[in-house]
CSV table of C-alpha atoms in Angstrom, one decimal:
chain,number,residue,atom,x,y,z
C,1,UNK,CA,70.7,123.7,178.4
C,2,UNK,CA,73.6,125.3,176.8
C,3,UNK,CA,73.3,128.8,175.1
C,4,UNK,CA,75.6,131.0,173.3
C,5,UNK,CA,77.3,133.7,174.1
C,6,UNK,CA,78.8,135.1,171.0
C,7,UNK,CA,81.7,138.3,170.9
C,8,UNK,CA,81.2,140.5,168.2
C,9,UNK,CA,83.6,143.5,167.6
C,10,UNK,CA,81.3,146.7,167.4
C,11,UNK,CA,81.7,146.9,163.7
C,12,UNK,CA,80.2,143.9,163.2
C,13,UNK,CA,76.8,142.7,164.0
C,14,UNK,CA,76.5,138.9,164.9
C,15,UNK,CA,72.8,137.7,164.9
C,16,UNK,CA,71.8,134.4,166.4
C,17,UNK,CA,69.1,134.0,164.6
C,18,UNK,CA,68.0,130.6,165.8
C,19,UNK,CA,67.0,132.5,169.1
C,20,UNK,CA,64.5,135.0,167.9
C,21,UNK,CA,60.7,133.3,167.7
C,22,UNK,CA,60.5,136.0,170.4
C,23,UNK,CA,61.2,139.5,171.2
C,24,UNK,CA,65.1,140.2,172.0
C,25,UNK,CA,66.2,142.9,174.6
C,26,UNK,CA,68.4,145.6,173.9
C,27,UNK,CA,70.0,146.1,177.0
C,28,UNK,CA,71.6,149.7,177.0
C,29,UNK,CA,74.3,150.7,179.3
C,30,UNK,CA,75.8,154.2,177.8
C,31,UNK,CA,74.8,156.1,180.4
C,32,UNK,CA,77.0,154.2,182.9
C,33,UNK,CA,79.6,154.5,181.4
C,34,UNK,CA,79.4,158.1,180.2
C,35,UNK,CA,78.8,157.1,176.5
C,36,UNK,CA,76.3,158.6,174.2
C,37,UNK,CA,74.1,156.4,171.9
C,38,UNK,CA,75.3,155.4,168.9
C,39,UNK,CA,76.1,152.4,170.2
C,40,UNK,CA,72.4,151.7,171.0
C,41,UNK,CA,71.3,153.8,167.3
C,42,UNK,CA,73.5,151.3,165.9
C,43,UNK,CA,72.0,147.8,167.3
C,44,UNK,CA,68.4,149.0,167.2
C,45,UNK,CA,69.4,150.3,163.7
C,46,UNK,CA,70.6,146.9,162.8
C,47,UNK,CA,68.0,145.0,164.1
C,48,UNK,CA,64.6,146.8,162.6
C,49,UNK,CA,66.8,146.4,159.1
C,50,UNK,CA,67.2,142.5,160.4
C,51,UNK,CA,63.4,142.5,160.7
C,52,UNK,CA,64.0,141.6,164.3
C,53,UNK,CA,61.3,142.4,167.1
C,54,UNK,CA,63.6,143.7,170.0
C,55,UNK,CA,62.7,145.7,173.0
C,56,UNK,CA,65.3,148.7,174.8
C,57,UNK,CA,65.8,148.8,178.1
C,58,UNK,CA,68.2,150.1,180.7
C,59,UNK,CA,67.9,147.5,183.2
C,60,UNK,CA,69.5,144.0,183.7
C,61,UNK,CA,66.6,142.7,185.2
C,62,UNK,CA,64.6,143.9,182.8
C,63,UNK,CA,66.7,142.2,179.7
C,64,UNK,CA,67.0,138.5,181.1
C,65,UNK,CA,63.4,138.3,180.9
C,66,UNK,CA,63.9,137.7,177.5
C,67,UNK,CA,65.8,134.8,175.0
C,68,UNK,CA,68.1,136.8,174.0
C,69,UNK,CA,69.8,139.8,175.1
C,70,UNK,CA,72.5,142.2,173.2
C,71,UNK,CA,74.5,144.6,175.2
C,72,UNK,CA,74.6,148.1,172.6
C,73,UNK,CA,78.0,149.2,174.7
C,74,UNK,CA,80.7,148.1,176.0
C,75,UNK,CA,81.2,146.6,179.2
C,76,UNK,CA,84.4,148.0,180.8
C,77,UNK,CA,84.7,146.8,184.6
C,78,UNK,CA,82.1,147.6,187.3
C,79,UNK,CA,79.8,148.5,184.6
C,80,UNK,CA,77.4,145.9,186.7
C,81,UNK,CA,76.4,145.5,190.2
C,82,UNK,CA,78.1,142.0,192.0
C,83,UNK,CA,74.3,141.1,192.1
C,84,UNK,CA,73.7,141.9,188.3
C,85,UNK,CA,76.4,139.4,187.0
C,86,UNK,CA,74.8,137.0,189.4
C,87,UNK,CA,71.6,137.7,187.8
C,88,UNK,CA,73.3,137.3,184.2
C,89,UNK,CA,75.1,134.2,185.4
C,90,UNK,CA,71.7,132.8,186.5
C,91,UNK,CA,69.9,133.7,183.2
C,92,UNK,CA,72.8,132.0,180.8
C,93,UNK,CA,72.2,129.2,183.5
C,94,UNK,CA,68.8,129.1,182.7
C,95,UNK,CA,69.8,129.0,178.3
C,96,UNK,CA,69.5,132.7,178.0
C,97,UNK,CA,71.8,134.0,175.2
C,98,UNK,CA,73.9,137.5,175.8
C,99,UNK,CA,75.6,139.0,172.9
C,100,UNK,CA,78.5,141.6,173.4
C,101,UNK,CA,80.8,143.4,171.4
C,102,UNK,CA,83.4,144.9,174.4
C,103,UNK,CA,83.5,143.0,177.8
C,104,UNK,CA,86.5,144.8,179.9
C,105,UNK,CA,84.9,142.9,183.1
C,106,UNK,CA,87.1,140.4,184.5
C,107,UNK,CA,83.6,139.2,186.1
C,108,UNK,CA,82.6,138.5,182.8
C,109,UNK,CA,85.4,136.7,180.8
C,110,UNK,CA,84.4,133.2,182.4
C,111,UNK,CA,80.7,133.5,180.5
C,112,UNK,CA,82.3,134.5,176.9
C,113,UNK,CA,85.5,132.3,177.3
C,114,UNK,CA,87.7,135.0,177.1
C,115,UNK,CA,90.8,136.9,178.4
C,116,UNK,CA,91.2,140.1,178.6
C,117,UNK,CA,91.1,142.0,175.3
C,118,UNK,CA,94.0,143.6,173.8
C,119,UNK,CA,93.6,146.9,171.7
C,120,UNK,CA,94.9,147.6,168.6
C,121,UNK,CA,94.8,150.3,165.8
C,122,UNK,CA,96.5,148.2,163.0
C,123,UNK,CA,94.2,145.7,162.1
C,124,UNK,CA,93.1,146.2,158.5
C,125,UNK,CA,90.5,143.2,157.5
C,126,UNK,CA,87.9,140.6,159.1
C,127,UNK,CA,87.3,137.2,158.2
C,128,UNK,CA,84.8,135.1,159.5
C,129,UNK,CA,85.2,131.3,159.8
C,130,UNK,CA,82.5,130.3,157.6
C,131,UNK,CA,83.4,126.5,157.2
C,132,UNK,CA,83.5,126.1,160.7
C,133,UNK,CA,80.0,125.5,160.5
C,134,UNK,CA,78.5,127.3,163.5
C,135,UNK,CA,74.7,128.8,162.3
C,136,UNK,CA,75.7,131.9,163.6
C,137,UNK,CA,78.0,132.5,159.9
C,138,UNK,CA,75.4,130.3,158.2
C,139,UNK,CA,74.0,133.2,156.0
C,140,UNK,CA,77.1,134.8,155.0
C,141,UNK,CA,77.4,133.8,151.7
C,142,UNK,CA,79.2,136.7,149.9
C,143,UNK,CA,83.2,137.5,149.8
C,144,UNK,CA,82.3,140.9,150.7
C,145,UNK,CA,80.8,139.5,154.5
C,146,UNK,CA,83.1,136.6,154.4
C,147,UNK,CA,86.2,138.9,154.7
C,148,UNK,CA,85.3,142.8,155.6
C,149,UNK,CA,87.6,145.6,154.9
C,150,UNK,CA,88.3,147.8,158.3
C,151,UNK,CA,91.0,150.1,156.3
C,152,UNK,CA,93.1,150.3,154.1
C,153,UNK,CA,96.5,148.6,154.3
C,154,UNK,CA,98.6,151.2,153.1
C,155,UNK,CA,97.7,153.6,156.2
C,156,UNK,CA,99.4,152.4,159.5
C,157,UNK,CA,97.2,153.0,161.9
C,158,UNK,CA,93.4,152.7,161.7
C,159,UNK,CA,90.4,153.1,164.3
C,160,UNK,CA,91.3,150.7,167.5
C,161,UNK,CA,89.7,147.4,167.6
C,162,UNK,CA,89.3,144.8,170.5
C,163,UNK,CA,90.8,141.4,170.0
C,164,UNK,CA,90.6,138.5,172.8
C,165,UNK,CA,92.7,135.2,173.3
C,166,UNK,CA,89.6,132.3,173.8
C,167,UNK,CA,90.2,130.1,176.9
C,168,UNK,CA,86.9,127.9,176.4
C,169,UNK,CA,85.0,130.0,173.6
C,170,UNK,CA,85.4,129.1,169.7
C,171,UNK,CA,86.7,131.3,167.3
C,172,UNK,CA,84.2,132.5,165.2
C,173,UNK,CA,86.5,135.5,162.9
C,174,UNK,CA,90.1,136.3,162.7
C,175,UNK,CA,91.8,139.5,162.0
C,176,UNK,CA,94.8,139.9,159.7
C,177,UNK,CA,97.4,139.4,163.0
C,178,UNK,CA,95.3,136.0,162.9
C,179,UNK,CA,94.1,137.5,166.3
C,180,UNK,CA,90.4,136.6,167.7
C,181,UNK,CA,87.7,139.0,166.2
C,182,UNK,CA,84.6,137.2,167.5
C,183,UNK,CA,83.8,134.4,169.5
C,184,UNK,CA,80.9,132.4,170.5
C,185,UNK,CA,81.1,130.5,173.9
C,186,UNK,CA,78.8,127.8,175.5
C,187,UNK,CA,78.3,128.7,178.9
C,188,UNK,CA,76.0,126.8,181.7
């Protein structure tokens, strides 16, 4: 069974909603990587607005016991254990869904589809690819989540976003550059 595995940038919250008749995991990794936890205030923030029944845990093994599991950091390299991407591989395998918004793991870029991400600090607006008819954009139905405003134009330099060049995965949003703001990928 394929499952998705969809690449959000962190300003942007990306639900597959077809996946929740059960409990989702929030799988929270800031303390290994030295972050605090806005990242996970702002996915469990998002997801009792949702009205989604979710779950937080710290552990890997923990999270794949669920449909679907969203990481509330980034993943820069070694973040996992050789045997923890193994475990991930096996639950996508299995038709698990994982939902990141930063994956710096070159042991990860195979399951989302991706290369390596490239930084930048001038990227003003988001646009999702609504009439490309994945469900994932099914519900946005106004301009202002159609196309989202990061900054305004007239400064040169905003807050740094993530962009990624898709080897396998489908573009799911664009940024102004026409770069790759979020992905999904079918994996396994």
């Amino acid at each position: 069974m394929l499952r998705k595995l969809i690449l959000v940038i962190p300003c942007t919250l990306s639900l597959a909603l077809a996946d929740f008749d059960r409990q989702a995991a929030v799988l929270d990794l800031s303390s290994r990587i030295g972050e605090g936890a806005s990242g996970l205030l702002s996915m469990t923030q998002a997801m009792t607005v949702a009205g989604l029944p979710y779950m937080v845990t710290t552990n890997p093994g923990e999270a794949v016991q669920h449909p679907v599991v969203y990481v509330a950091c980034r993943i820069p390299s070694a973040t996992l254990t050789r045997e923890e991407v193994d475990l991930v591989r096996d639950y996508l395998n299995a038709g698990g869904t994982l939902v990141a918004s930063y994956v710096a793991d070159p042991r990860l870029y195979d399951f989302f589809g991706v290369n390596p991400p490239a930084a930048s600090n001038q990227r003003h607006r988001l646009t999702w690819n609504v009439a490309g008819g994945d469900p994932t954009t099914k519900w946005f139905n106004d301009d202002n989540e159609v196309t989202i405003s990061l900054g305004n134009p007239g400064y040169p330099s905003i807050f740094y976003t993530q962009s990624y060049v898709c080897k396998a995965a489908t573009p799911l949003a664009l940024f102004d550059d026409a770069t790759v703001a979020a992905s999904v990928n079918r994996y396994g």
